mmCIF file of C-alpha atoms and ligand atoms in Angstrom:
data_model
loop_
_atom_site.group_PDB
_atom_site.id
_atom_site.type_symbol
_atom_site.label_atom_id
_atom_site.label_comp_id
_atom_site.label_asym_id
_atom_site.label_seq_id
_atom_site.Cartn_x
_atom_site.Cartn_y
_atom_site.Cartn_z
ATOM 1 C CA MET A 1 -38.171 7.861 7.951
ATOM 2 C CA ASN A 2 -37.391 5.766 4.874
ATOM 3 C CA PRO A 3 -35.572 2.389 5.714
ATOM 4 C CA GLY A 4 -33.176 1.419 3.722
ATOM 5 C CA ASN A 5 -32.229 4.186 1.987
ATOM 6 C CA ALA A 6 -28.836 5.147 3.518
ATOM 7 C CA ALA A 7 -27.107 3.943 0.088
ATOM 8 C CA ALA A 8 -29.070 6.326 -1.563
ATOM 9 C CA HIS A 9 -27.688 9.019 0.225
ATOM 10 C CA ALA A 10 -23.992 8.050 -0.108
ATOM 11 C CA PRO A 11 -22.323 11.351 -1.766
ATOM 12 C CA GLU A 12 -23.463 11.397 -5.718
ATOM 13 C CA TYR A 13 -19.544 11.497 -6.932
ATOM 14 C CA VAL A 14 -19.285 7.824 -4.647
ATOM 15 C CA ARG A 15 -22.222 5.921 -6.094
ATOM 16 C CA GLY A 16 -20.928 7.572 -9.579
ATOM 17 C CA ILE A 17 -17.499 5.482 -9.174
ATOM 18 C CA ALA A 18 -16.986 2.291 -11.554
ATOM 19 C CA PRO A 19 -15.164 0.230 -8.872
ATOM 20 C CA TYR A 20 -11.297 -0.778 -9.626
ATOM 21 C CA VAL A 21 -11.668 -4.159 -11.473
ATOM 22 C CA GLY A 22 -8.335 -5.877 -11.038
ATOM 23 C CA GLY A 23 -7.060 -9.027 -12.546
ATOM 24 C CA LYS A 24 -8.844 -12.571 -11.730
ATOM 25 C CA PRO A 25 -7.622 -14.159 -8.650
ATOM 26 C CA ILE A 26 -5.672 -18.106 -9.210
ATOM 27 C CA GLU A 27 -8.609 -19.217 -6.738
ATOM 28 C CA GLU A 28 -11.842 -17.130 -8.797
ATOM 29 C CA LEU A 29 -10.505 -19.235 -11.875
ATOM 30 C CA ALA A 30 -10.076 -22.218 -10.443
ATOM 31 C CA ARG A 31 -13.353 -22.474 -8.435
ATOM 32 C CA GLU A 32 -15.572 -21.100 -11.838
ATOM 33 C CA MET A 33 -13.619 -23.640 -13.750
ATOM 34 C CA ASN A 34 -12.733 -26.214 -12.289
ATOM 35 C CA LEU A 35 -9.045 -26.587 -12.597
ATOM 36 C CA ASP A 36 -6.562 -26.941 -10.190
ATOM 37 C CA PRO A 37 -5.103 -24.272 -9.019
ATOM 38 C CA ALA A 38 -1.390 -25.257 -8.913
ATOM 39 C CA THR A 39 -2.130 -25.482 -13.172
ATOM 40 C CA ILE A 40 -2.970 -21.958 -13.439
ATOM 41 C CA VAL A 41 -0.708 -19.338 -15.150
ATOM 42 C CA LYS A 42 -1.489 -15.949 -13.893
ATOM 43 C CA LEU A 43 -0.190 -13.040 -15.460
ATOM 44 C CA ALA A 44 -2.750 -9.970 -14.949
ATOM 45 C CA SER A 45 -1.416 -8.160 -12.318
ATOM 46 C CA ASN A 46 2.354 -7.078 -12.726
ATOM 47 C CA GLU A 47 3.509 -9.186 -10.048
ATOM 48 C CA ASN A 48 6.532 -10.292 -9.966
ATOM 49 C CA PRO A 49 6.657 -14.629 -10.748
ATOM 50 C CA ARG A 50 9.433 -14.804 -8.592
ATOM 51 C CA GLY A 51 8.039 -13.461 -4.961
ATOM 52 C CA PRO A 52 10.157 -12.245 -2.738
ATOM 53 C CA SER A 53 14.000 -13.075 -3.274
ATOM 54 C CA PRO A 54 15.194 -15.574 -0.184
ATOM 55 C CA ARG A 55 16.434 -13.261 2.239
ATOM 56 C CA VAL A 56 12.950 -10.996 2.377
ATOM 57 C CA ARG A 57 11.290 -14.113 3.098
ATOM 58 C CA GLU A 58 13.429 -14.643 6.697
ATOM 59 C CA ALA A 59 12.628 -11.616 7.691
ATOM 60 C CA ILE A 60 8.829 -11.572 6.294
ATOM 61 C CA ALA A 61 8.723 -14.955 9.047
ATOM 62 C CA GLU A 62 11.670 -13.633 11.469
ATOM 63 C CA ALA A 63 8.939 -10.843 11.722
ATOM 64 C CA ALA A 64 5.496 -12.931 12.049
ATOM 65 C CA ARG A 65 7.117 -13.648 15.825
ATOM 66 C CA GLU A 66 5.996 -10.248 17.120
ATOM 67 C CA LEU A 67 2.583 -10.166 15.284
ATOM 68 C CA ASN A 68 0.521 -9.314 18.296
ATOM 69 C CA ARG A 69 2.423 -5.734 18.864
ATOM 70 C CA TYR A 70 1.321 -3.094 16.849
ATOM 71 C CA PRO A 71 3.342 -1.702 14.219
ATOM 72 C CA ASP A 72 5.517 1.356 14.941
ATOM 73 C CA GLY A 73 3.228 3.943 13.139
ATOM 74 C CA ASN A 74 6.033 6.022 11.687
ATOM 75 C CA GLY A 75 8.324 3.262 10.489
ATOM 76 C CA TYR A 76 11.337 4.213 11.343
ATOM 77 C CA ALA A 77 13.331 2.016 10.588
ATOM 78 C CA LEU A 78 11.948 1.332 6.992
ATOM 79 C CA LYS A 79 11.820 5.508 6.372
ATOM 80 C CA ALA A 80 15.814 5.702 7.941
ATOM 81 C CA ALA A 81 16.693 2.605 5.264
ATOM 82 C CA LEU A 82 15.447 4.497 2.136
ATOM 83 C CA ALA A 83 16.069 7.710 3.308
ATOM 84 C CA ALA A 84 19.962 6.448 3.483
ATOM 85 C CA ARG A 85 19.188 4.909 -0.009
ATOM 86 C CA LEU A 86 18.091 8.106 -1.747
ATOM 87 C CA ALA A 87 19.424 10.417 0.041
ATOM 88 C CA ARG A 88 17.134 12.631 1.400
ATOM 89 C CA GLY A 89 15.477 12.545 4.935
ATOM 90 C CA PRO A 90 13.257 10.964 5.697
ATOM 91 C CA ASP A 91 10.800 13.829 6.782
ATOM 92 C CA GLY A 92 10.321 13.784 3.383
ATOM 93 C CA ILE A 93 9.196 10.213 3.148
ATOM 94 C CA VAL A 94 5.912 8.762 3.523
ATOM 95 C CA LEU A 95 4.880 5.415 3.841
ATOM 96 C CA GLY A 96 2.158 3.827 1.870
ATOM 97 C CA ASN A 97 -0.008 0.007 2.610
ATOM 98 C CA GLY A 98 0.898 -0.192 -1.545
ATOM 99 C CA SER A 99 1.756 3.112 -2.887
ATOM 100 C CA ASN A 100 -1.708 3.091 -4.362
ATOM 101 C CA ASP A 101 -2.725 4.449 -0.681
ATOM 102 C CA VAL A 102 -0.043 7.671 -0.773
ATOM 103 C CA LEU A 103 -2.004 8.341 -4.176
ATOM 104 C CA GLU A 104 -5.119 8.060 -1.935
ATOM 105 C CA LEU A 105 -3.524 10.326 0.371
ATOM 106 C CA VAL A 106 -2.917 12.976 -1.467
ATOM 107 C CA THR A 107 -6.118 12.510 -2.823
ATOM 108 C CA GLN A 108 -7.445 13.027 0.405
ATOM 109 C CA ALA A 109 -4.912 15.911 1.630
ATOM 110 C CA PHE A 110 -5.156 18.338 -1.839
ATOM 111 C CA LEU A 111 -8.607 17.460 -2.982
ATOM 112 C CA ARG A 112 -11.941 19.367 -2.363
ATOM 113 C CA PRO A 113 -15.363 18.753 -3.596
ATOM 114 C CA GLY A 114 -14.992 20.571 -6.989
ATOM 115 C CA ASP A 115 -10.795 20.954 -7.302
ATOM 116 C CA HIS A 116 -9.318 19.473 -10.429
ATOM 117 C CA ALA A 117 -7.167 16.707 -11.085
ATOM 118 C CA VAL A 118 -5.496 16.414 -14.489
ATOM 119 C CA TRP A 119 -4.404 12.856 -15.882
ATOM 120 C CA SER A 120 -3.399 10.955 -19.628
ATOM 121 C CA GLN A 121 -5.484 9.104 -21.180
ATOM 122 C CA HIS A 122 -5.065 5.411 -20.666
ATOM 123 C CA ALA A 123 -3.124 6.363 -17.294
ATOM 124 C CA PHE A 124 -3.553 3.902 -14.587
ATOM 125 C CA ILE A 125 -7.308 3.619 -13.555
ATOM 126 C CA VAL A 126 -6.442 4.927 -9.807
ATOM 127 C CA TYR A 127 -6.227 8.211 -10.439
ATOM 128 C CA PRO A 128 -9.344 9.081 -11.563
ATOM 129 C CA LEU A 129 -10.763 6.407 -8.931
ATOM 130 C CA ALA A 130 -8.870 8.912 -6.164
ATOM 131 C CA THR A 131 -10.098 11.738 -7.632
ATOM 132 C CA ARG A 132 -13.915 11.284 -8.086
ATOM 133 C CA ALA A 133 -13.407 9.671 -4.209
ATOM 134 C CA ARG A 134 -13.048 13.182 -3.402
ATOM 135 C CA GLY A 135 -16.406 14.760 -5.143
ATOM 136 C CA ALA A 136 -12.808 16.494 -7.388
ATOM 137 C CA ILE A 137 -13.318 16.468 -11.367
ATOM 138 C CA GLY A 138 -10.813 15.153 -13.935
ATOM 139 C CA THR A 139 -9.321 15.847 -17.604
ATOM 140 C CA GLU A 140 -7.915 13.324 -19.090
ATOM 141 C CA VAL A 141 -5.865 14.506 -21.516
ATOM 142 C CA PRO A 142 -5.844 12.393 -24.691
ATOM 143 C CA ALA A 143 -2.971 10.516 -25.308
ATOM 144 C CA LYS A 144 -0.154 10.869 -27.912
ATOM 145 C CA ASP A 145 1.117 7.263 -29.062
ATOM 146 C CA HIS A 146 -0.686 5.543 -26.326
ATOM 147 C CA GLY A 147 1.934 6.931 -24.030
ATOM 148 C CA HIS A 148 1.314 11.222 -22.164
ATOM 149 C CA ASP A 149 0.953 14.175 -24.085
ATOM 150 C CA LEU A 150 3.161 16.263 -21.131
ATOM 151 C CA ASP A 151 2.637 19.742 -23.353
ATOM 152 C CA ALA A 152 -1.532 18.676 -23.541
ATOM 153 C CA MET A 153 -1.258 18.143 -19.699
ATOM 154 C CA LEU A 154 0.297 21.276 -19.135
ATOM 155 C CA ALA A 155 -2.123 23.562 -21.009
ATOM 156 C CA ALA A 156 -4.909 21.274 -19.126
ATOM 157 C CA ILE A 157 -4.126 22.845 -15.821
ATOM 158 C CA THR A 158 -7.002 25.445 -14.629
ATOM 159 C CA PRO A 159 -6.839 27.895 -11.751
ATOM 160 C CA ARG A 160 -8.359 25.144 -10.343
ATOM 161 C CA THR A 161 -6.095 22.632 -10.730
ATOM 162 C CA ARG A 162 -4.822 20.927 -7.627
ATOM 163 C CA VAL A 163 -2.810 17.669 -8.855
ATOM 164 C CA VAL A 164 -1.388 15.907 -12.184
ATOM 165 C CA PHE A 165 -0.934 12.334 -12.248
ATOM 166 C CA VAL A 166 2.274 11.125 -14.122
ATOM 167 C CA ALA A 167 3.199 7.486 -14.593
ATOM 168 C CA ASN A 168 6.603 6.325 -15.647
ATOM 169 C CA PRO A 169 6.347 3.883 -17.149
ATOM 170 C CA ASN A 170 3.027 3.770 -17.267
ATOM 171 C CA ASN A 171 0.258 1.070 -17.059
ATOM 172 C CA PRO A 172 -1.120 -0.243 -18.702
ATOM 173 C CA THR A 173 0.701 0.890 -22.068
ATOM 174 C CA GLY A 174 4.244 0.718 -21.364
ATOM 175 C CA THR A 175 4.830 4.067 -22.527
ATOM 176 C CA TRP A 176 8.143 6.012 -20.692
ATOM 177 C CA LEU A 177 8.781 9.696 -20.815
ATOM 178 C CA PRO A 178 13.600 10.442 -20.481
ATOM 179 C CA SER A 179 13.536 12.037 -17.603
ATOM 180 C CA ALA A 180 14.817 15.099 -18.558
ATOM 181 C CA ALA A 181 11.437 15.867 -20.481
ATOM 182 C CA VAL A 182 9.760 14.603 -17.411
ATOM 183 C CA GLU A 183 11.832 17.439 -15.333
ATOM 184 C CA SER A 184 11.439 20.051 -18.113
ATOM 185 C CA PHE A 185 7.547 19.052 -17.556
ATOM 186 C CA VAL A 186 7.843 19.629 -13.380
ATOM 187 C CA ALA A 187 9.819 22.867 -14.020
ATOM 188 C CA ALA A 188 6.528 23.888 -15.996
ATOM 189 C CA VAL A 189 3.682 23.063 -13.623
ATOM 190 C CA PRO A 190 2.762 26.349 -11.505
ATOM 191 C CA ARG A 191 4.328 26.184 -7.560
ATOM 192 C CA ASP A 192 0.605 25.687 -6.221
ATOM 193 C CA VAL A 193 -0.247 22.635 -8.098
ATOM 194 C CA LEU A 194 1.310 18.921 -7.554
ATOM 195 C CA VAL A 195 2.359 16.371 -9.589
ATOM 196 C CA VAL A 196 2.334 13.616 -8.577
ATOM 197 C CA LEU A 197 5.219 10.957 -9.986
ATOM 198 C CA ASP A 198 3.882 7.173 -10.049
ATOM 199 C CA GLU A 199 7.155 5.127 -10.499
ATOM 200 C CA ALA A 200 6.164 1.744 -10.055
ATOM 201 C CA TYR A 201 7.641 0.310 -13.374
ATOM 202 C CA ASP A 202 11.198 1.925 -12.595
ATOM 203 C CA ASP A 203 13.346 -0.531 -11.003
ATOM 204 C CA PHE A 204 12.814 -2.019 -14.649
ATOM 205 C CA LEU A 205 14.050 0.436 -16.808
ATOM 206 C CA GLU A 206 18.041 -0.580 -17.403
ATOM 207 C CA PRO A 207 19.915 1.185 -14.911
ATOM 208 C CA GLY A 208 21.126 4.172 -17.411
ATOM 209 C CA ASP A 209 17.768 5.196 -18.316
ATOM 210 C CA GLN A 210 15.873 5.395 -13.985
ATOM 211 C CA SER A 211 14.784 8.182 -12.488
ATOM 212 C CA GLY A 212 16.609 10.146 -10.961
ATOM 213 C CA ALA A 213 13.289 12.420 -9.657
ATOM 214 C CA VAL A 214 14.064 11.111 -6.441
ATOM 215 C CA ASP A 215 16.877 13.980 -6.631
ATOM 216 C CA TRP A 216 14.364 16.481 -7.959
ATOM 217 C CA VAL A 217 11.992 17.129 -4.509
ATOM 218 C CA GLY A 218 14.693 19.785 -3.018
ATOM 219 C CA ARG A 219 14.494 22.246 -6.176
ATOM 220 C CA TYR A 220 10.230 21.184 -6.617
ATOM 221 C CA PRO A 221 8.633 21.202 -3.599
ATOM 222 C CA HIS A 222 5.496 20.434 -5.751
ATOM 223 C CA LEU A 223 6.431 17.097 -6.646
ATOM 224 C CA ILE A 224 5.635 14.435 -5.251
ATOM 225 C CA VAL A 225 7.200 11.020 -6.578
ATOM 226 C CA SER A 226 5.599 7.307 -5.732
ATOM 227 C CA ARG A 227 7.622 4.490 -5.395
ATOM 228 C CA THR A 228 6.640 0.517 -4.497
ATOM 229 C CA PHE A 229 7.525 -2.818 -3.133
ATOM 230 C CA SER A 230 4.776 -4.444 -4.991
ATOM 231 C CA LYS A 231 6.533 -4.641 -8.609
ATOM 232 C CA ALA A 232 10.235 -6.120 -9.376
ATOM 233 C CA HIS A 233 10.227 -6.322 -5.498
ATOM 234 C CA GLY A 234 7.763 -9.353 -5.223
ATOM 235 C CA LEU A 235 5.696 -7.866 -2.247
ATOM 236 C CA ALA A 236 2.130 -6.938 -4.411
ATOM 237 C CA GLY A 237 0.371 -9.123 -1.356
ATOM 238 C CA LEU A 238 2.269 -7.700 1.587
ATOM 239 C CA ARG A 239 1.204 -3.984 0.232
ATOM 240 C CA VAL A 240 4.465 -1.579 0.802
ATOM 241 C CA GLY A 241 4.690 1.356 -0.615
ATOM 242 C CA PHE A 242 6.474 5.333 -0.606
ATOM 243 C CA GLY A 243 6.481 8.307 -1.721
ATOM 244 C CA VAL A 244 9.179 11.205 -1.575
ATOM 245 C CA MET A 245 8.390 14.702 -1.552
ATOM 246 C CA ASP A 246 9.232 17.976 0.740
ATOM 247 C CA ALA A 247 8.589 17.579 3.998
ATOM 248 C CA ALA A 248 5.782 20.385 4.353
ATOM 249 C CA VAL A 249 3.792 18.511 1.655
ATOM 250 C CA ALA A 250 4.278 14.940 3.600
ATOM 251 C CA ASP A 251 3.377 16.419 6.926
ATOM 252 C CA LEU A 252 -0.161 16.653 5.553
ATOM 253 C CA LEU A 253 -0.298 13.386 3.900
ATOM 254 C CA ASN A 254 0.445 12.046 7.572
ATOM 255 C CA ARG A 255 -1.790 13.460 9.665
ATOM 256 C CA VAL A 256 -4.571 12.199 7.170
ATOM 257 C CA ARG A 257 -3.239 8.899 7.315
ATOM 258 C CA GLN A 258 -4.324 5.677 9.303
ATOM 259 C CA PRO A 259 -1.837 5.888 12.260
ATOM 260 C CA PHE A 260 -0.571 2.067 11.617
ATOM 261 C CA ASN A 261 -1.083 2.184 7.372
ATOM 262 C CA VAL A 262 2.031 -0.399 6.474
ATOM 263 C CA ASN A 263 1.467 -3.276 8.943
ATOM 264 C CA SER A 264 4.641 -4.415 9.861
ATOM 265 C CA LEU A 265 5.894 -7.645 8.256
ATOM 266 C CA ALA A 266 5.086 -5.332 5.314
ATOM 267 C CA GLN A 267 8.151 -2.494 6.858
ATOM 268 C CA ALA A 268 10.827 -5.411 7.977
ATOM 269 C CA ALA A 269 9.807 -6.896 4.376
ATOM 270 C CA ALA A 270 10.993 -3.857 2.675
ATOM 271 C CA ILE A 271 14.038 -3.483 4.650
ATOM 272 C CA ALA A 272 15.297 -6.459 3.288
ATOM 273 C CA ALA A 273 14.009 -6.264 0.418
ATOM 274 C CA LEU A 274 16.512 -3.448 0.114
ATOM 275 C CA GLU A 275 19.012 -4.637 1.218
ATOM 276 C CA ASP A 276 19.112 -7.382 -1.673
ATOM 277 C CA SER A 277 19.217 -5.100 -5.101
ATOM 278 C CA GLY A 278 21.236 -8.270 -6.410
ATOM 279 C CA TYR A 279 17.544 -9.811 -6.300
ATOM 280 C CA VAL A 280 15.610 -7.081 -8.218
ATOM 281 C CA GLU A 281 18.924 -6.795 -10.899
ATOM 282 C CA GLU A 282 18.540 -10.393 -11.544
ATOM 283 C CA SER A 283 14.024 -9.856 -11.542
ATOM 284 C CA ARG A 284 14.627 -6.996 -14.186
ATOM 285 C CA ARG A 285 17.221 -9.705 -16.413
ATOM 286 C CA MET A 286 14.322 -12.090 -16.708
ATOM 287 C CA ASN A 287 11.862 -9.847 -17.295
ATOM 288 C CA ARG A 288 13.974 -8.139 -20.169
ATOM 289 C CA GLU A 289 14.355 -12.453 -21.469
ATOM 290 C CA GLY A 290 10.480 -12.752 -21.445
ATOM 291 C CA MET A 291 9.207 -10.302 -22.822
ATOM 292 C CA ARG A 292 11.393 -10.782 -25.847
ATOM 293 C CA VAL A 293 10.222 -14.067 -26.083
ATOM 294 C CA LEU A 294 6.598 -12.478 -25.705
ATOM 295 C CA GLU A 295 7.208 -9.774 -28.506
ATOM 296 C CA THR A 296 8.669 -12.695 -30.539
ATOM 297 C CA GLY A 297 5.834 -14.842 -30.330
ATOM 298 C CA PHE A 298 3.389 -11.855 -31.421
ATOM 299 C CA ALA A 299 5.393 -10.966 -33.913
ATOM 300 C CA ARG A 300 4.932 -14.709 -35.230
ATOM 301 C CA HIS A 301 0.454 -15.002 -35.289
ATOM 302 C CA GLY A 302 1.485 -10.339 -36.514
ATOM 303 C CA LEU A 303 0.054 -9.278 -34.260
ATOM 304 C CA ARG A 304 0.898 -5.861 -33.127
ATOM 305 C CA PHE A 305 2.362 -4.462 -29.443
ATOM 306 C CA LEU A 306 3.061 -1.761 -27.373
ATOM 307 C CA PRO A 307 7.463 -1.997 -26.862
ATOM 308 C CA SER A 308 7.338 -1.824 -23.180
ATOM 309 C CA HIS A 309 9.332 -0.597 -20.370
ATOM 310 C CA GLY A 310 7.456 -2.172 -17.606
ATOM 311 C CA ASN A 311 7.185 -5.666 -16.900
ATOM 312 C CA PHE A 312 3.828 -6.338 -19.019
ATOM 313 C CA VAL A 313 2.945 -5.712 -22.607
ATOM 314 C CA LEU A 314 0.126 -4.453 -24.460
ATOM 315 C CA VAL A 315 -0.859 -6.999 -26.987
ATOM 316 C CA ARG A 316 -3.604 -6.090 -29.967
ATOM 317 C CA VAL A 317 -5.941 -9.624 -30.594
ATOM 318 C CA GLY A 318 -9.074 -7.789 -32.340
ATOM 319 C CA ASP A 319 -11.714 -9.672 -30.151
ATOM 320 C CA ALA A 320 -10.169 -9.289 -26.633
ATOM 321 C CA GLN A 321 -12.679 -9.994 -24.498
ATOM 322 C CA ARG A 322 -13.570 -13.534 -26.414
ATOM 323 C CA VAL A 323 -8.948 -14.281 -26.776
ATOM 324 C CA TYR A 324 -9.377 -13.307 -22.724
ATOM 325 C CA GLN A 325 -12.320 -15.946 -22.367
ATOM 326 C CA SER A 326 -10.540 -18.454 -24.237
ATOM 327 C CA LEU A 327 -7.137 -17.670 -22.080
ATOM 328 C CA LEU A 328 -9.120 -18.501 -19.031
ATOM 329 C CA ALA A 329 -10.337 -21.691 -20.215
ATOM 330 C CA GLN A 330 -6.968 -22.987 -20.558
ATOM 331 C CA GLY A 331 -5.869 -21.813 -16.824
ATOM 332 C CA VAL A 332 -4.310 -18.484 -18.132
ATOM 333 C CA ILE A 333 -4.916 -14.908 -16.848
ATOM 334 C CA VAL A 334 -4.507 -12.227 -18.171
ATOM 335 C CA ARG A 335 -5.842 -8.570 -18.012
ATOM 336 C CA PRO A 336 -8.565 -7.104 -20.569
ATOM 337 C CA VAL A 337 -7.979 -2.743 -20.353
ATOM 338 C CA ALA A 338 -11.679 -1.558 -22.367
ATOM 339 C CA ASN A 339 -12.242 0.184 -18.957
ATOM 340 C CA TYR A 340 -8.502 1.923 -20.569
ATOM 341 C CA GLY A 341 -10.502 2.745 -23.835
ATOM 342 C CA LEU A 342 -8.794 0.162 -25.225
ATOM 343 C CA PRO A 343 -11.038 -2.670 -25.851
ATOM 344 C CA GLU A 344 -9.099 -4.579 -28.575
ATOM 345 C CA TRP A 345 -5.860 -5.189 -26.475
ATOM 346 C CA LEU A 346 -4.924 -7.703 -23.825
ATOM 347 C CA ARG A 347 -2.336 -7.032 -20.900
ATOM 348 C CA VAL A 348 0.302 -9.301 -20.774
ATOM 349 C CA THR A 349 2.676 -9.534 -16.948
ATOM 350 C CA VAL A 350 6.130 -11.252 -18.310
ATOM 351 C CA GLY A 351 6.150 -14.367 -15.918
ATOM 352 C CA LEU A 352 8.559 -17.119 -15.401
ATOM 353 C CA PRO A 353 9.960 -18.264 -18.664
ATOM 354 C CA GLN A 354 7.205 -21.834 -18.660
ATOM 355 C CA GLU A 355 4.995 -19.613 -17.468
ATOM 356 C CA ASN A 356 5.503 -17.121 -20.558
ATOM 357 C CA GLU A 357 5.912 -20.311 -22.831
ATOM 358 C CA ARG A 358 2.319 -21.720 -21.550
ATOM 359 C CA PHE A 359 0.219 -18.425 -22.418
ATOM 360 C CA LEU A 360 1.777 -18.241 -26.042
ATOM 361 C CA ALA A 361 0.884 -21.835 -26.219
ATOM 362 C CA ALA A 362 -3.024 -20.720 -25.225
ATOM 363 C CA LEU A 363 -2.957 -17.492 -27.256
ATOM 364 C CA ALA A 364 -2.010 -19.222 -30.293
ATOM 365 C CA GLN A 365 -4.880 -22.320 -29.464
ATOM 366 C CA ALA A 366 -6.838 -18.751 -28.468
ATOM 367 C CA LEU A 367 -6.104 -17.311 -31.953
ATOM 368 C CA GLY A 368 -6.606 -20.521 -34.516
ATOM 369 C CA THR A 369 -9.565 -20.877 -32.989
ATOM 370 C CA GLY A 370 -11.613 -17.693 -34.193
ATOM 371 C CA ALA A 371 -10.539 -17.266 -37.625
ATOM 372 C CA GLY A 372 -9.203 -13.780 -38.991
ATOM 373 C CA VAL A 373 -8.396 -12.442 -35.454
ATOM 374 C CA ALA A 374 -5.171 -12.578 -35.515
ATOM 375 C CA ALA A 375 -5.030 -11.279 -39.732
ATOM 376 C CA GLY A 376 -7.947 -8.605 -38.480
ATOM 377 C CA ALA A 377 -5.210 -7.129 -35.425
ATOM 378 C CA HIS A 378 -2.529 -7.022 -37.858
ATOM 379 C CA ARG A 379 -1.463 -2.869 -38.559
HETATM 380 C C1 PLP B 1 0.842 -1.490 -9.235
HETATM 381 C C2 PLP B 1 1.142 -0.218 -9.847
HETATM 382 C C3 PLP B 1 0.996 0.900 -8.542
HETATM 383 C C4 PLP B 1 1.125 0.071 -6.937
HETATM 384 O O1 PLP B 1 0.329 -0.644 -6.424
HETATM 385 P P1 PLP B 1 0.651 -0.909 -5.223
HETATM 386 O O2 PLP B 1 0.649 -1.871 -4.798
HETATM 387 O O3 PLP B 1 -0.505 0.069 -4.694
HETATM 388 O O4 PLP B 1 1.985 -0.585 -4.761
HETATM 389 C C5 PLP B 1 1.204 2.019 -8.887
HETATM 390 N N1 PLP B 1 1.239 2.619 -9.964
HETATM 391 C C6 PLP B 1 1.041 1.530 -11.030
HETATM 392 C C7 PLP B 1 0.879 2.485 -12.619
HETATM 393 C C8 PLP B 1 0.478 0.848 -10.966
HETATM 394 O O5 PLP B 1 0.860 -0.037 -12.192
#
């Protein structure tokens, strides 16, 4: 017996995973810098700075009275609400502990060690993470103008490919592909390969640009559309998302998920959030205005940014680690994206008006103390 060596016996594909690095929590920065948490501005995780709507908060308080009970493991009421809203049967809806859970379930149900998946360079990092956790391998297809190159992704599909991930809009780049291009892609993908279309930011698109992909599922049984309540609905802390797909695919995902993967507060909150479309509209409007403020601020410094279709924007600052650290010291948390292959960029979530102004003032300070950074980043 070789005591203490259990970790070394984990599969090499698990030991090889680089852990997910999220946005720095407010409390952590408060401890590290000895700051009052109430003064810290966090623009690092694409959360809705308004939080959930008042009606949703009420629904959560109401549901909290039954916390001794297990949640409905089948999510009957939430699925019924989603089915009515999306004009789909509840059998084709899978609920997740965040949409991240849905992505994980797809890899769990469909990827064996040695199987193959496809994603884009600069795409959401959970795709490679979830793929590698199954011992599967992936091809990261070079991006085109920082966005997905769908033709190249199609060409990367091999006989071993089981899953292709497409984020639209994509995080962290904010790039977006019109529905027609995405549908042509889905139509061209072989039917024995699942297309996971991650639409976490769809609610931030102008109504005319919003995806109709949920309606394609009837025609494309190899399509899975994932959505979340974490972003526009302001429920990131509760963890609830869902996937829409063919009922036979949903059945498989439901077999591998935890029996109670979506907690009861999350289910109640999501139902209330669906009924409160006015709140999402207002969040979209505020996001659009905040985005203009950030873009104007970047332009003032001569900083390049990528026009974004989400609630966040990538800006090229040069020495991103130095600017990030300077912002932290000023109580502003943004997101470095070197792990996305973008070492000179920072991702900034659109905040409330006063948060955007705090960030821009801190950015000016950060750039002012590093001679030449702003000019060097200008292209
Ligand atoms: C935030 C995000 C998600 C989902 O997050 P959950 O909180 O797990 O629903 C999924 N995809 C992308 C691209 C995201 O940025």
